[in-house]
Amino acid sequence: MKQIRKNIILCLCWLTFSTVIPAVQAETIDSYGTEFVAISNYKAGEHCVITALFEPTHVTLSNGRELVLMRGERFRINADQWCTPDGTRTRSLYIKADEPIHVEHTTSFGEAYVTTVLPSLSCEAQTEQHYTFSQRMVKPLLFIITPADKLTGFVLDGKVLKMDNSYLVSGSSEWAYVVVDLGNRKAGSVLTLSAPTDRFHAAIVGQEYTYLSPCELEASVSIDTIHSVPQYVMQNGELTQSHTAAMDSLTNELDSIDDELEAMAEDSINHHRAAIYLQGAYAGMPLKMSDYSTSMGLGFGAAAGVMYEFQHRSFLMQTGAGFYWLDRRVNIADQPAPDRYDRALSAGIEVPILFGKNFKAVYYLFGVKLGFDILGKQTSACSPYKVSPASSQPVTDAPIMAPVIREGQYNVIFDLDPRASAEFGFNLGQERSDIVQSRLAFFADWGFYPMNFARVPLPSDPVPVSTKVGNPADYSTYELTHFYSLPASHGILLQHFQVGLKFTLVLGK
C-alpha cells in the first residue's frame, strides 16, 4: 500500500513538472514577526514550521543554529531538536530572524496534536484577557510567555497566580515561560487572566490550541510557498535540474515523510508504564464442614505492590509483584462455649497477570493473581463467662471474664493461593506531574488452596473436635482446635474472596 501511494504521488508530480512551477502554492500570510517562542509538551511529532517572507532571511534558533531561507521557503524543526548550544534538550524554542517570518507550532494534548500560528513577541496584548471554553476540557494547559522581569502580578480567575515553576526561555534571558494546569473546565465557563504588562502572550492548549489575544497586523503578505531544498524553478520553460535528480530527491523526501508518520503512529498507540497500587477489602472464607455450622465473620484484606503496564491502542496488560495480608474469620455455632470463632491469617507475595481495556474515562481488567503464602498464623477464641445450653456444665452467675484466645503458627513454604481477579475503575487524571496519573477501582478476587485437597487424615490420628470445656471458670480446661486441624476441613474446597477498592498511581504517558 505504501509503494502504491508513493507511485501515484510520483506520477502526479511528473505531470505537475510539465505544466506548472513544482511544489509551489500561493498563500496569504496574516501573522508574521521577527521573534517567537514555542513551548513543547515532550511528545514525539511536535514541531515548528518557519516560512520566510523575504529573501534572503537569516534565522537564528535557541541552540545557535543559523538558517538562510529564501522567499516562500519553509523549514521544519522537530521538538526533539530543541536544545541548548551544548546539546541539552529543552522545552522551549526561541526563534529570531532579521526579516519577518511566519511560524506555525504543533504541540500535543493527550494523544492528539493541535496546531496554531505563533504570535510575534513584538505584538502588544491586552492586560486582561478572557477565554470561553466551548466544550468540557479535562485538565487543559495554560501557556504564558512574559518578560523575565514581569513574572509577578499575574491574576488567574481572581486569584494571584504563583509562578514558582517558571523558566527562562532557552536562548533568550529576556523572556520566561510557565505552564499551568487548569484542572477540569466546564463547557461555557470563562477563564480570566490579568497581567502586569501588555508584552505577554497566553494560550490555551486542550482540544484546541488558541492564543487568547490575537496579533493584529497592518497588512497581509502574499507569497508563493515552496518546500525546503531541493528547490525547483522554471527557466525558459524547463527545469534547471534534471528530471532524474528531481525525482530521486522527491522520492527520498517521500520516504522520510512516510517513515516519520509511521513512527508517530506507532508511538501514539503503544505505551509502556510503571504503576504502584494500594488496595483494601473485605475478606471472607465461606467454609462448609460436616457436623459443624459455620458462617463468615468480619475479615480484612490489604495489598501493595508495583506493576509494569503495556497499552496498545485501548488494549491493556498489567503484571508485577506485590505483598498481601489476609485476615479472615470463621464463626462456629452450637459449641460448648459462646462466641466461638477461628481466624486464619496469612501473608505472602502475589503476581498479578491482568488483561483488559483502557478508555479515556474508565478501564477494566480480568485475569489471575498467583499468591504464595510465606507467613501464617491461626487464632481460636471463645467467651468463657457463661456456658452454652448444649454443654452439660451448669450455668453459674460468674462475673464477666476476658475471652479465651489460643494462637498458633502453622508452617507454610510458598503455599500456592491462585485467585481469579476482576477490576473496574476510573481514570481520575493527572496529578501534579503530567507523567503521573491516578486511578480508583472496584475489584474482586476469588481464590482457593489446592494443597488442601491433598490433606487426608490418617485412621490412626486422633479425632479432635472444635471445642471442649472442663470447668467454665478455668481457662486451662478449654481445648480449642482450629478448623484447619479438624478432619472435616481436610480434602475439601478451601476457598476465600475479597471485595474492595484499589488505588493506582501510573507513571508514564
XYZ file of C-alpha atoms in Angstrom:
509
model
C 0.000 0.000 0.000
C 2.845 2.350 0.843
C 4.546 1.706 -2.523
C 1.300 2.226 -4.444
C 0.674 5.535 -2.724
C 4.222 6.659 -3.483
C 3.927 5.733 -7.157
C 0.691 7.679 -7.511
C 2.280 10.760 -5.946
C 5.337 10.477 -8.207
C 3.145 10.278 -11.306
C 1.203 13.337 -10.279
C 4.462 15.192 -9.637
C 5.713 14.302 -13.138
C 2.571 15.772 -14.629
C 2.966 18.865 -12.496
C 6.579 19.363 -13.599
C 5.482 19.612 -17.252
C 2.869 22.304 -16.677
C 3.483 24.432 -13.564
C 6.174 25.507 -11.155
C 6.698 22.489 -8.847
C 5.903 22.449 -5.132
C 4.554 25.997 -5.299
C 1.387 27.220 -3.582
C 0.153 30.789 -3.287
C -0.637 31.811 0.278
C -1.665 34.964 2.106
C 0.149 35.449 5.408
C -1.715 37.419 8.101
C 0.680 36.805 11.011
C 4.396 37.481 10.955
C 7.234 38.934 13.003
C 10.913 38.548 13.782
C 10.871 36.996 17.283
C 8.922 33.955 18.523
C 8.799 31.449 21.415
C 7.310 27.923 21.253
C 6.702 25.524 24.175
C 6.703 21.721 23.898
C 4.743 19.052 25.803
C 7.522 16.493 25.199
C 5.628 14.262 22.761
C 7.167 12.850 19.601
C 5.938 14.648 16.489
C 5.733 18.159 17.954
C 7.392 20.748 15.714
C 7.539 24.292 14.348
C 7.323 25.259 10.675
C 9.096 28.518 9.717
C 8.135 30.294 6.474
C 10.301 33.092 5.053
C 8.549 36.140 3.539
C 11.587 37.879 2.059
C 14.900 36.748 0.659
C 17.383 36.180 1.930
C 16.151 35.757 5.538
C 18.633 34.832 8.276
C 17.047 32.851 11.148
C 18.763 32.004 14.471
C 17.479 29.238 16.810
C 17.973 28.616 20.549
C 20.972 26.383 20.040
C 22.768 28.999 17.942
C 21.998 27.308 14.631
C 21.614 29.781 11.755
C 19.446 29.280 8.667
C 19.225 31.171 5.417
C 15.766 30.921 3.807
C 14.520 32.338 0.531
C 11.128 33.924 -0.028
C 8.415 31.304 0.398
C 10.798 28.624 1.644
C 9.701 26.553 4.621
C 11.824 24.909 7.307
C 10.588 22.394 9.893
C 12.306 21.827 13.234
C 11.088 18.916 15.392
C 10.784 19.339 19.161
C 13.387 16.652 19.792
C 15.901 19.027 18.156
C 15.137 21.892 20.546
C 18.270 22.154 22.617
C 20.874 24.480 24.116
C 24.225 25.117 22.390
C 25.754 22.260 24.427
C 23.094 19.814 23.155
C 20.822 19.645 26.260
C 17.142 19.053 25.374
C 14.864 21.984 26.297
C 11.124 22.509 26.434
C 11.209 25.945 24.771
C 12.372 27.144 21.362
C 13.471 30.738 20.695
C 13.360 31.890 17.063
C 14.815 35.227 15.854
C 15.049 36.473 12.268
C 16.404 39.569 10.531
C 13.316 39.732 8.270
C 9.641 38.987 9.069
C 8.793 35.284 9.136
C 5.659 33.209 9.746
C 5.738 30.395 12.380
C 3.234 27.572 12.938
C 3.549 25.455 16.078
C 2.178 21.922 16.586
C 2.075 20.608 20.155
C 0.165 17.788 21.854
C -2.751 17.326 24.215
C -3.084 13.752 25.433
C -2.919 11.566 22.337
C -3.955 14.344 19.922
C -1.944 17.010 18.116
C -3.080 20.645 17.949
C -1.667 23.480 15.829
C -1.708 27.277 15.973
C 0.045 30.265 14.456
C 2.505 31.777 16.936
C 2.169 35.491 17.659
C 5.275 37.632 17.373
C 6.779 38.680 20.708
C 6.651 42.269 19.491
C 2.838 42.230 19.479
C 1.151 44.108 22.290
C -1.703 42.396 24.123
C -4.485 43.473 26.444
C -3.517 43.321 30.108
C -6.756 41.447 30.841
C -7.662 38.551 28.578
C -10.615 36.149 28.534
C -11.261 32.715 27.112
C -14.602 30.849 26.928
C -14.439 27.046 26.848
C -16.688 25.831 24.038
C -16.664 22.276 25.386
C -15.741 20.443 28.557
C -11.978 20.002 28.891
C -10.122 17.703 31.273
C -7.010 19.427 32.598
C -6.187 21.810 29.742
C -2.918 23.727 29.965
C -2.241 27.446 30.030
C 0.986 28.600 28.343
C 2.221 32.029 29.496
C 5.168 33.788 27.825
C 6.261 37.003 29.547
C 9.324 39.213 30.002
C 11.577 37.678 32.647
C 11.309 40.804 34.832
C 7.465 40.670 34.793
C 6.808 37.327 36.460
C 4.860 38.682 39.429
C 1.415 40.230 39.329
C -0.492 37.700 37.217
C -4.065 37.002 38.415
C -5.971 33.913 37.187
C -9.729 33.814 37.824
C -9.400 36.302 40.676
C -6.505 34.538 42.404
C -2.862 35.571 42.353
C -1.000 33.120 40.136
C 2.114 31.662 41.722
C 4.916 31.499 39.168
C 7.044 29.018 41.129
C 7.513 26.750 38.096
C 8.614 29.463 35.684
C 11.662 29.005 33.453
C 13.790 31.210 31.242
C 13.284 30.647 27.528
C 16.187 28.707 26.056
C 18.348 31.067 24.036
C 16.883 34.284 25.490
C 17.348 35.567 29.033
C 14.843 38.343 28.329
C 11.819 36.035 28.185
C 10.377 33.448 30.578
C 7.511 30.977 30.377
C 5.266 28.979 32.699
C 2.851 26.071 32.099
C -0.263 25.999 34.329
C -2.581 23.010 34.811
C -6.122 24.408 34.696
C -7.874 21.367 36.185
C -11.257 20.410 34.740
C -13.224 23.120 32.927
C -16.941 23.004 32.104
C -18.395 23.981 28.748
C -19.329 27.667 28.803
C -17.001 28.538 31.689
C -14.865 31.644 31.262
C -11.168 31.996 32.125
C -9.905 35.468 33.057
C -6.197 36.308 33.115
C -4.762 39.664 34.195
C -1.097 40.603 33.723
C 1.256 43.379 34.898
C 2.377 44.054 31.298
C 0.979 44.235 27.761
C 4.002 42.375 26.344
C 2.869 38.918 27.454
C 1.208 36.124 25.479
C -1.096 33.375 26.817
C -2.505 30.290 25.081
C -4.967 27.522 25.965
C -3.846 24.001 24.984
C -6.613 21.415 25.038
C -8.844 20.028 22.303
C -7.755 23.250 20.562
C -4.630 25.406 20.705
C -5.541 29.105 20.884
C -3.763 32.291 21.920
C -6.081 34.488 23.980
C -5.058 37.753 22.305
C -4.525 37.713 18.517
C -1.619 39.605 16.991
C -3.158 42.305 14.795
C -1.012 43.438 11.859
C -1.457 46.350 9.494
C -1.097 44.341 6.266
C -1.042 40.840 4.831
C 1.720 39.361 2.703
C 1.043 37.164 -0.343
C 3.797 34.748 -1.332
C 4.342 31.501 -3.213
C 5.382 28.970 -0.555
C 7.688 26.096 -1.501
C 9.276 23.224 0.383
C 12.866 23.379 1.529
C 15.777 22.177 -0.655
C 15.953 20.898 -3.322
C 14.133 23.839 -4.913
C 12.827 23.758 -8.481
C 12.442 26.936 -10.525
C 11.362 27.377 -14.128
C 13.802 28.929 -16.600
C 12.767 29.283 -20.266
C 10.011 26.701 -19.692
C 12.397 23.970 -18.461
C 13.651 22.785 -15.075
C 17.152 23.944 -14.150
C 17.854 20.476 -12.643
C 17.459 17.219 -14.458
C 14.193 15.349 -14.069
C 16.061 12.324 -12.787
C 17.764 14.215 -9.968
C 14.499 15.943 -9.088
C 12.547 12.702 -8.871
C 15.276 10.997 -6.842
C 15.238 13.819 -4.325
C 11.440 13.815 -4.175
C 11.431 10.053 -3.633
C 13.819 10.424 -0.708
C 11.623 13.139 0.783
C 8.528 10.938 0.475
C 10.378 8.057 2.159
C 11.360 10.338 5.013
C 7.780 11.581 5.439
C 6.385 8.022 5.418
C 8.918 6.842 7.987
C 8.172 9.797 10.243
C 4.402 9.272 10.019
C 4.790 5.583 10.802
C 6.995 6.350 13.805
C 4.468 8.921 15.072
C 1.580 6.467 14.660
C 3.463 3.668 16.428
C 4.423 5.983 19.279
C 0.839 7.176 19.711
C -0.660 3.698 20.147
C 1.991 1.935 22.261
C 2.615 2.903 25.877
C 4.983 1.417 28.464
C 4.285 2.494 32.037
C 5.075 1.674 35.650
C 2.374 1.556 38.329
C 2.137 1.498 42.125
C -1.031 0.106 43.687
C -2.588 0.004 47.159
C -5.818 -1.829 47.961
C -8.066 -2.659 50.891
C -11.010 -5.043 51.023
C -13.441 -7.131 52.986
C -12.111 -10.704 53.071
C -14.255 -13.756 53.713
C -13.870 -17.523 53.857
C -17.117 -19.416 53.078
C -16.173 -22.668 54.862
C -18.529 -25.651 54.914
C -17.668 -28.597 57.197
C -19.732 -31.649 58.017
C -21.031 -31.784 61.618
C -20.373 -28.044 62.092
C -22.450 -24.946 61.498
C -20.210 -22.141 60.254
C -20.595 -18.621 58.930
C -18.303 -15.812 57.782
C -17.304 -13.040 60.165
C -15.573 -9.715 59.710
C -12.320 -10.073 57.775
C -9.767 -7.824 56.145
C -7.517 -7.877 53.119
C -4.788 -5.473 52.031
C -2.082 -5.434 49.356
C 0.524 -3.110 47.856
C 2.940 -3.554 45.002
C 4.446 -2.392 41.733
C 3.492 -3.330 38.189
C 4.561 -2.953 34.589
C 1.790 -1.810 32.272
C 1.628 -2.086 28.491
C -1.067 -0.444 26.394
C -1.594 -0.892 22.647
C -4.413 1.378 21.486
C -7.070 0.531 24.117
C -5.736 -2.955 24.956
C -4.234 -3.026 28.458
C -1.949 -5.561 30.141
C -0.503 -5.497 33.652
C 1.916 -7.709 35.557
C 4.210 -7.232 38.517
C 4.568 -8.242 42.153
C 3.062 -7.206 45.463
C 2.749 -8.125 49.125
C -0.643 -9.106 50.605
C -2.145 -9.654 54.039
C -5.357 -11.647 54.628
C -7.202 -11.957 57.947
C -10.424 -13.993 57.718
C -12.850 -15.043 60.442
C -14.988 -18.200 60.567
C -17.751 -18.314 63.188
C -18.590 -21.761 64.585
C -22.043 -22.094 66.171
C -23.509 -24.588 68.663
C -20.326 -25.058 70.658
C -19.854 -25.623 74.436
C -18.615 -22.016 74.689
C -20.304 -18.962 73.156
C -18.804 -16.592 70.595
C -16.671 -19.366 69.222
C -14.643 -18.419 66.140
C -11.389 -19.127 64.305
C -9.251 -16.662 62.364
C -6.914 -17.566 59.502
C -4.156 -15.029 58.928
C -1.748 -15.274 56.028
C 0.719 -13.026 54.237
C 2.671 -13.556 51.067
C 3.671 -12.466 47.587
C 1.222 -12.079 44.724
C 1.942 -11.893 40.988
C -0.963 -10.348 39.026
C -1.424 -11.143 35.319
C -4.292 -8.992 34.074
C -5.722 -8.073 30.663
C -8.403 -5.619 29.678
C -9.266 -2.323 28.005
C -8.387 1.260 28.907
C -10.587 4.078 27.678
C -10.469 7.814 28.293
C -12.617 7.767 31.441
C -12.828 4.116 32.562
C -10.938 0.852 32.313
C -11.407 -2.807 33.221
C -9.117 -5.780 33.819
C -9.612 -9.531 34.154
C -7.075 -12.222 34.899
C -5.380 -14.170 37.663
C -3.239 -13.424 40.678
C -0.781 -16.104 41.737
C -0.405 -15.916 45.520
C 2.323 -17.610 47.534
C 1.788 -17.683 51.314
C 5.031 -17.195 53.226
C 3.617 -16.402 56.693
C 0.714 -17.998 58.525
C -0.996 -17.669 61.880
C -4.032 -19.378 63.417
C -6.210 -17.928 66.168
C -9.071 -19.637 68.016
C -11.243 -17.816 70.558
C -14.421 -18.026 72.616
C -16.108 -16.328 75.574
C -15.767 -18.132 78.941
C -18.124 -16.171 81.145
C -21.134 -18.405 80.564
C -21.789 -21.889 79.202
C -23.845 -22.727 76.143
C -27.067 -24.721 76.799
C -25.512 -27.507 74.709
C -22.947 -28.064 77.457
C -23.527 -30.461 80.379
C -21.961 -27.970 82.810
C -24.339 -25.932 84.966
C -24.772 -22.248 84.208
C -23.363 -20.112 87.008
C -23.569 -16.416 87.747
C -19.839 -15.919 87.341
C -18.540 -12.417 86.641
C -17.659 -11.428 83.067
C -14.183 -12.663 82.147
C -11.767 -11.952 79.275
C -12.125 -14.078 76.129
C -10.159 -17.280 75.800
C -7.688 -16.932 72.914
C -5.391 -19.605 71.564
C -2.776 -18.676 68.947
C -0.522 -20.884 66.913
C 1.746 -20.748 63.891
C 1.456 -23.144 61.006
C 4.231 -23.940 58.582
C 3.784 -22.594 55.057
C 6.513 -22.848 52.431
C 5.145 -20.905 49.468
C 1.708 -22.476 49.823
C 0.007 -21.777 46.487
C -3.004 -19.431 46.545
C -4.284 -18.824 42.965
C -7.101 -16.317 42.500
C -9.349 -15.126 39.712
C -9.497 -11.326 39.630
C -11.770 -8.675 38.130
C -11.282 -4.919 38.276
C -13.382 -1.995 37.039
C -12.142 1.529 37.596
C -11.991 5.183 36.678
C -9.107 7.247 35.292
C -9.007 10.197 37.670
C -6.475 12.105 35.562
C -3.082 13.693 36.024
C -1.577 14.535 39.381
C 0.978 17.308 39.975
C 3.235 15.935 37.236
C 1.956 15.320 33.714
C 3.539 11.850 33.710
C 1.717 10.740 36.894
C -1.911 9.668 36.620
C -4.218 8.176 39.244
C -6.957 5.563 39.094
C -9.595 4.302 41.511
C -11.266 0.935 41.004
C -13.575 -1.662 42.498
C -12.052 -5.125 42.486
C -12.999 -8.662 43.436
C -10.751 -11.705 43.931
C -11.792 -15.328 44.397
C -9.205 -17.915 45.367
C -8.683 -21.351 46.851
C -5.935 -23.506 48.341
C -5.232 -26.504 46.049
C -2.905 -28.086 48.620
C -5.901 -28.629 50.912
C -7.245 -31.316 48.558
C -4.169 -33.442 49.349
C -4.689 -33.316 53.128
C -6.268 -36.588 54.236
C -6.472 -37.607 57.921
C -4.873 -40.928 58.793
C -7.013 -43.562 60.567
C -4.503 -43.669 63.427
C -4.751 -39.919 64.062
C -6.899 -38.746 66.981
C -10.187 -37.131 66.018
C -10.263 -33.681 67.608
C -13.364 -31.533 67.977
C -13.640 -27.801 67.716
C -14.385 -27.019 71.392
C -14.031 -28.800 74.725
C -14.728 -27.195 78.094
C -13.993 -28.669 81.502
C -14.641 -26.023 84.168
C -16.117 -22.864 82.557
C -14.251 -20.694 85.082
C -10.902 -22.378 84.476
C -9.133 -21.279 81.274
C -6.822 -24.276 81.338
C -9.749 -26.645 80.781
C -10.662 -25.043 77.417
C -9.464 -27.037 74.418
C -9.916 -25.129 71.155
C -8.994 -26.748 67.850
C -8.620 -24.528 64.798
C -10.798 -25.531 61.846
C -7.683 -26.105 59.725
C -6.723 -29.000 62.021
C -10.189 -30.590 62.073
C -10.602 -33.712 59.888
C -13.809 -32.157 58.488
C -11.727 -29.462 56.738
C -9.327 -31.891 55.056
C -9.748 -32.638 51.354
C -12.451 -30.030 50.730
C -12.509 -26.844 48.643
C -10.964 -24.299 50.992
C -11.806 -21.001 49.306
C -11.806 -17.303 50.087
C -12.636 -13.989 48.411
C -12.075 -10.241 48.626
C -14.218 -7.285 47.573
C -12.802 -3.781 47.904
C -11.183 -0.637 46.488
C -7.886 -0.280 44.661
C -5.930 2.953 44.140
C -3.213 3.080 41.473
C -0.604 5.668 40.547
C 0.510 5.234 36.938
C 3.883 6.628 35.891
C 4.298 7.376 32.194
C 2.454 8.798 29.204
